[in-house]
Coordinates of C-alpha atoms in Angstrom, one line a residue:
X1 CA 2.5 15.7 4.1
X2 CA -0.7 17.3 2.8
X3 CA -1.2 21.1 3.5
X4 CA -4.7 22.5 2.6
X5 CA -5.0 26.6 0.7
X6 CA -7.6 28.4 -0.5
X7 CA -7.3 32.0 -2.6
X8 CA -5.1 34.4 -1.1
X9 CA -3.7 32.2 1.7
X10 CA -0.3 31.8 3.2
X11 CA 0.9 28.2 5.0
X12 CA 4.2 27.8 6.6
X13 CA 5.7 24.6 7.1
X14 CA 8.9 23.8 9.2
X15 CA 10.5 20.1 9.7
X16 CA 13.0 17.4 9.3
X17 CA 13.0 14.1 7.9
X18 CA 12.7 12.0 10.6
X19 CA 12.9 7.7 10.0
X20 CA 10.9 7.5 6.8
X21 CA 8.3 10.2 7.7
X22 CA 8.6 13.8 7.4
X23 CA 8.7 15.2 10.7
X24 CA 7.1 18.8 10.3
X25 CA 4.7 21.3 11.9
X26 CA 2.3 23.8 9.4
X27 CA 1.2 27.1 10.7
X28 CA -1.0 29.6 8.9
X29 CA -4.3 28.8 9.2
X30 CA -6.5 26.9 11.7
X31 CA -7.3 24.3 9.2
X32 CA -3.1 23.9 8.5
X33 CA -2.8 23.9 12.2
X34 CA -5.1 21.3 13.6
X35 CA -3.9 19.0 10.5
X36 CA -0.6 19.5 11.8
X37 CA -1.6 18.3 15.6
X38 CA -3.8 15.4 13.8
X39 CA -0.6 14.9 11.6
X40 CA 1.6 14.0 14.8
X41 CA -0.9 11.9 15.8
X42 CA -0.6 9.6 13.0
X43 CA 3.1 9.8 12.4
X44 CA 3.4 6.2 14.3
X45 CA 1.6 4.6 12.4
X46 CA 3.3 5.5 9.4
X47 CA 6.7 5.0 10.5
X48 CA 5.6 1.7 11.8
X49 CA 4.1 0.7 8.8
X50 CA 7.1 1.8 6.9
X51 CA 9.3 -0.4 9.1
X52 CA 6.9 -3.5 8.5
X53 CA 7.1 -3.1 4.3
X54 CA 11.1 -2.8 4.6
X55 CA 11.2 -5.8 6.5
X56 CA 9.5 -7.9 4.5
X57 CA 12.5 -7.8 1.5
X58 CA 14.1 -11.0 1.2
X59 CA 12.1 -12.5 3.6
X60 CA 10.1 -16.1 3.2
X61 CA 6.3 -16.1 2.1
X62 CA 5.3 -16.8 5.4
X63 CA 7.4 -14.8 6.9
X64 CA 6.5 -11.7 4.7
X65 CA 2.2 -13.1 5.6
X66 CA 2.8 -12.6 9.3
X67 CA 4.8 -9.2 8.7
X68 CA 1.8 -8.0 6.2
X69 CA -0.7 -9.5 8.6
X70 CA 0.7 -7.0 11.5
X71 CA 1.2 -4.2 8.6
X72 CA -2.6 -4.6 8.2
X73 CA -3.2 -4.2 12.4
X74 CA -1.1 -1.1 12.1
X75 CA -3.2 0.2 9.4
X76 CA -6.5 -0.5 11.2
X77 CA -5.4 1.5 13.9
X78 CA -4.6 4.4 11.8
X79 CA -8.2 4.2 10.1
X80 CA -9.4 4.2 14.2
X81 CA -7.8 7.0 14.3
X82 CA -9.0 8.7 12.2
X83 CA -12.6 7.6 13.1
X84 CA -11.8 9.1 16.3
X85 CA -10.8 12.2 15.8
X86 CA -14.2 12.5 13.8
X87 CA -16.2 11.8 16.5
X88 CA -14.4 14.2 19.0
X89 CA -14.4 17.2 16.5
X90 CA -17.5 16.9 14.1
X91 CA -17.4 20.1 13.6
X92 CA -14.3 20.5 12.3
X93 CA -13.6 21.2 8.6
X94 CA -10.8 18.7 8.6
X95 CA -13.5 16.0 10.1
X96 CA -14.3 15.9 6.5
X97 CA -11.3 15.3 4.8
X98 CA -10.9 12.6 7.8
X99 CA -13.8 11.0 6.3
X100 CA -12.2 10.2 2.9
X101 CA -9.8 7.9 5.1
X102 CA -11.7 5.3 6.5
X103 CA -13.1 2.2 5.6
X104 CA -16.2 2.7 2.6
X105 CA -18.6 0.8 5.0
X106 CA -18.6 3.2 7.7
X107 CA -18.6 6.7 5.4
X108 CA -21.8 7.3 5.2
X109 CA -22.7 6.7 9.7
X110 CA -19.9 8.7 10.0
X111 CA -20.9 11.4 7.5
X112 CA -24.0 11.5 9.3
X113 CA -22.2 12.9 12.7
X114 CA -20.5 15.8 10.8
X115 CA -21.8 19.2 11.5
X116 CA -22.9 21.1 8.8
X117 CA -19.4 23.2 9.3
X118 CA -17.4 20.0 8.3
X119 CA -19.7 18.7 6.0
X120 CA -20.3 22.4 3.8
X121 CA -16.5 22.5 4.0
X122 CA -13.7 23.5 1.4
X123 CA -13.6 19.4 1.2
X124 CA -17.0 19.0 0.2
X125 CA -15.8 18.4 -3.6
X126 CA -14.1 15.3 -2.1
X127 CA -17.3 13.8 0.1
X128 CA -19.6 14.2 -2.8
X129 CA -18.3 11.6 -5.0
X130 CA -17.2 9.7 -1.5
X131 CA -20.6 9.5 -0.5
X132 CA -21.9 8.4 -3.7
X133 CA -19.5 5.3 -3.5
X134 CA -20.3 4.5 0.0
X135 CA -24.4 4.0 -1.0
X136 CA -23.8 2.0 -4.4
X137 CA -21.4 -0.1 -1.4
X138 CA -24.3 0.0 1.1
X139 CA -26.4 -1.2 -1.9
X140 CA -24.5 -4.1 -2.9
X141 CA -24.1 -5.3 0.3
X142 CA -27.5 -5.5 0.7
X143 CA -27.8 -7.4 -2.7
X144 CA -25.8 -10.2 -1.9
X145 CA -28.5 -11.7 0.5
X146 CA -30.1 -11.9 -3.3
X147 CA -27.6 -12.9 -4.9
X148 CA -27.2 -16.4 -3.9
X149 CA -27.8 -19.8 -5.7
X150 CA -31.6 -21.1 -5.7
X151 CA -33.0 -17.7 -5.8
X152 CA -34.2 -15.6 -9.1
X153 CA -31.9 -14.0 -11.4
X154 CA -33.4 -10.5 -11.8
X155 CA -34.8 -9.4 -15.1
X156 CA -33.0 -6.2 -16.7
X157 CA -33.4 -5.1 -19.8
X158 CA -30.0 -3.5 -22.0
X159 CA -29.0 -2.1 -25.3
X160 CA -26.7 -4.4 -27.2
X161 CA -24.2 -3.1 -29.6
X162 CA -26.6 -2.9 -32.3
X163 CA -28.9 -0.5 -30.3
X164 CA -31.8 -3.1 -29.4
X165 CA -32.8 -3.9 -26.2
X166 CA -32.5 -6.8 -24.6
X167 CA -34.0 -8.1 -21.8
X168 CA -32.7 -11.4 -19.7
X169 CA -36.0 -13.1 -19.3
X170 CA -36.1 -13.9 -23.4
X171 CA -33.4 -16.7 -23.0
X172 CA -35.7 -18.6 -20.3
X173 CA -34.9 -22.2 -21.3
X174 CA -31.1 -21.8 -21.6
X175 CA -28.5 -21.8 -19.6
X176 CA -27.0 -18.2 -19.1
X177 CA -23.5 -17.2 -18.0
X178 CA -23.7 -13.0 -17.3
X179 CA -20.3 -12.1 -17.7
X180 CA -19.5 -8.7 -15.9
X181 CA -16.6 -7.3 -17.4
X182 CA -15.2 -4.0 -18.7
X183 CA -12.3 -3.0 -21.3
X184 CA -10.1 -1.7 -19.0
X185 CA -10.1 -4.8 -16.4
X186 CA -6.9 -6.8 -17.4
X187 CA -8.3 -10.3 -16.0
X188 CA -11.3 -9.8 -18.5
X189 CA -9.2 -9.5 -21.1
X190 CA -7.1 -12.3 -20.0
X191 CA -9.8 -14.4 -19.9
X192 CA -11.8 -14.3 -23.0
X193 CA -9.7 -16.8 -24.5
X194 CA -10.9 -19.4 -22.5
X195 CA -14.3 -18.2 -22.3
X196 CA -14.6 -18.4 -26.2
X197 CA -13.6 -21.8 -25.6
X198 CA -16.0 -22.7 -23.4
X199 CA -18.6 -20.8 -25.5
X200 CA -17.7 -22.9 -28.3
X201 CA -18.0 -26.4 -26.5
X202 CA -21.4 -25.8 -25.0
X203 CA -23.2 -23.1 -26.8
X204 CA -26.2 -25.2 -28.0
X205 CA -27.3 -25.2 -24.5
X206 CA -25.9 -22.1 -23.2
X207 CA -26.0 -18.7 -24.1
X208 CA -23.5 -15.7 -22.7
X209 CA -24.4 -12.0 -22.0
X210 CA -21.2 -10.0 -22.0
X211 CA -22.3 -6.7 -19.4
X212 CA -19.6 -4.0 -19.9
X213 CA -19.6 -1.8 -16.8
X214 CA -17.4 1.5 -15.9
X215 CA -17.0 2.5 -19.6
X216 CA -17.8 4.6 -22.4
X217 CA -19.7 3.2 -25.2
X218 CA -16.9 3.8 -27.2
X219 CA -14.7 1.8 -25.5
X220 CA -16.9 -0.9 -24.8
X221 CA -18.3 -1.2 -28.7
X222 CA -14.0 -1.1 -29.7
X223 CA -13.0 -3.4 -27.2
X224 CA -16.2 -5.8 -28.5
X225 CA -14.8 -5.1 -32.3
X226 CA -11.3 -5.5 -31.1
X227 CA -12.2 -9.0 -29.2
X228 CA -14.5 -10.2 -31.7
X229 CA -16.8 -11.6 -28.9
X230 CA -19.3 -13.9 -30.3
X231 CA -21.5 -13.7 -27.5
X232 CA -24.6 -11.2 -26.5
X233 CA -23.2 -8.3 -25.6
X234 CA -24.8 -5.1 -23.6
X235 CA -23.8 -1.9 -22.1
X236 CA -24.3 -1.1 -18.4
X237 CA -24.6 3.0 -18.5
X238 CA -21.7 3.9 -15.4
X239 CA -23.7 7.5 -15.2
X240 CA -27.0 5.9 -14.1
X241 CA -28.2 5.6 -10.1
X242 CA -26.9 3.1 -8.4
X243 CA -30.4 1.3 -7.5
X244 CA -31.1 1.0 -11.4
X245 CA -27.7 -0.2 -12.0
X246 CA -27.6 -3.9 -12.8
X247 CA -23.7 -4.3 -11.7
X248 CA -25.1 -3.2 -8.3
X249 CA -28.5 -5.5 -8.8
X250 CA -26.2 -8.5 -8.8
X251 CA -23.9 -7.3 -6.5
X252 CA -21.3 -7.1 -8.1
X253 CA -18.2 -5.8 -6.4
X254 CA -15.1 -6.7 -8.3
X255 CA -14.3 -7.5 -12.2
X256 CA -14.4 -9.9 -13.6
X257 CA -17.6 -11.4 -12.1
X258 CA -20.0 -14.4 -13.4
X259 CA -23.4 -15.3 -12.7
X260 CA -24.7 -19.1 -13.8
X261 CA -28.4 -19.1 -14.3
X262 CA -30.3 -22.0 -14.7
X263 CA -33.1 -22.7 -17.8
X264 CA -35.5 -22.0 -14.9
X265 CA -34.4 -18.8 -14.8
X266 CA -32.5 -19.3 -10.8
X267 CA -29.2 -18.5 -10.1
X268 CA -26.7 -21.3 -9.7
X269 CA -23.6 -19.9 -8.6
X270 CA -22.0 -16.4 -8.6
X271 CA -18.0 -16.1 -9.3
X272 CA -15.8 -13.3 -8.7
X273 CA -12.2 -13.5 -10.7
X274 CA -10.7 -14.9 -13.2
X275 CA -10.3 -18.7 -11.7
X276 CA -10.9 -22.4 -12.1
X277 CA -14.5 -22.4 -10.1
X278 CA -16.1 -20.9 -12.6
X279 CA -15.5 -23.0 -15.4
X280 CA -15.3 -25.9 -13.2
X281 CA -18.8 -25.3 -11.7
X282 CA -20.0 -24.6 -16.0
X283 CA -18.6 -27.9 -17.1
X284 CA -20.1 -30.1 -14.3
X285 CA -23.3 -28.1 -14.8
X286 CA -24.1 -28.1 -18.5
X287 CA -22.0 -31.7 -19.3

């Protein structure tokens, strides 16, 4: 249970535990009091959702699928509701902090019903950086029609460790692998291993661009030292817009991801994870 104060403020909050959820009303405030109705309102949800998890133990994978797969409904519902609630009171201050639970692809239509009340709101901290997440997601989205084997690889230009620029278009005639990746993403790590590997076997013909993303240089340039990766390697600046960020460019929307491009400069495939495709699809392309 969440309970909202600003300076000089006094909440009261009465209540039970009741199932797994805490059964309890706040008074105070008007904000404290319509969470408090909106809180009743979700309190199935929760306990049903509850119920779902605790059933799952020592049950069979399929069993626990179909129980997560109807944990999942329940959870859809909630995120309904809160929509809901939204669009009945969008001028509500607590509208806003309704926004920061629902689904990333609908923040920003929904952000655009809110009253200037809810949206100038003690919450408004918490929608800023929300609403910057929702457009580099609206921008990606829109990326991926781009992103797609056949079509151009777009040209970037990015400092290497060494403080030069480098721009894609200057290994035209190679194979490329763009390797998206970041020091604190475990499955990159994991998988450098194998990609040195790989690098090794075929690196007459192909050449591999390491882009760090959601890091400081310092991490990136230790985690480079630390790995000794042989390959290119560039730095993807986290504090730049998200149209000129090249993570967003190639749509890129989980870590690791990889990007095959052709001598001719076209995209060949797109991975995203650590998994056999990738270096499947490499082999059968460069052999």
């Amino acid at each position: 249970m969440k309970l909202f104060l600003d300076k000089g403020e006094q909440v009261k909050i009465e209540g039970r535990i009741d199932s797994t959820v805490f059964n309890c009303t706040l008074s105070g405030t008007r904000l404290n009091e319509d969470h408090s109705r909106h809180y009743q309102e979700l309190r199935s949800f929760w306990i049903e959702g509850q119920r779902l998890q605790d059933a799952m133990a020592g049950k069979s994978r399929a069993e626990q699928e179909a129980l997560y797969e109807r944990f999942r409904q329940v959870m859809a519902r909630r995120r309904a509701c809160e929509m809901d609630y939204i669009d009945a009171n969008p001028d509500n201050p607590l509208a806003g902090y309704c926004l920061t639970k629902i689904p990333i692809d609908s923040v920003l239509t929904y952000h655009e019903r809110l009253a200037d009340a809810a949206r100038n709101s003690i919450f408004r901290p918490l929608l800023e950086p929300l609403l910057a997440k929702a457009g580099k997601y609206r921008l990606i989205r829109l990326a991926e029609a781009k992103i797609v084997a056949g079509s151009p690889a777009p040209d970037f230009t990015l400092k290497t460790a060494d403080d030069k620029n480098f721009t894609l278009s200057s290994l035209r005639g190679k194979y490329v692998v763009l390797d998206f990746w970041g020091s604190w993403c475990g499955w990159c790590i994991k998988g450098i291993p194998k990609m040195k590997r790989y690098y090794d076997r075929y690196k007459s013909k192909l050449e591999i661009v390491g882009i760090d993303c959601n890091d400081t240089p310092e991490r990136w340039l230790a985690a480079v030292e630390e790995h000794r990766l042989p390959w290119i390697n560039v730095y993807n600046p986290k504090d730049v817009p998200a149209a000129e960020d090249i993570s967003v460019e190639y749509a890129v929307s989980g870590y690791p991801t990889k990007v095959i491009i052709g001598p001719d400069g076209l995209i060949i495939g797109k991975y995203a994870g650590e998994g056999p495709d990738f270096y499947e699809a490499l082999h059968k392309t460069i052999q």
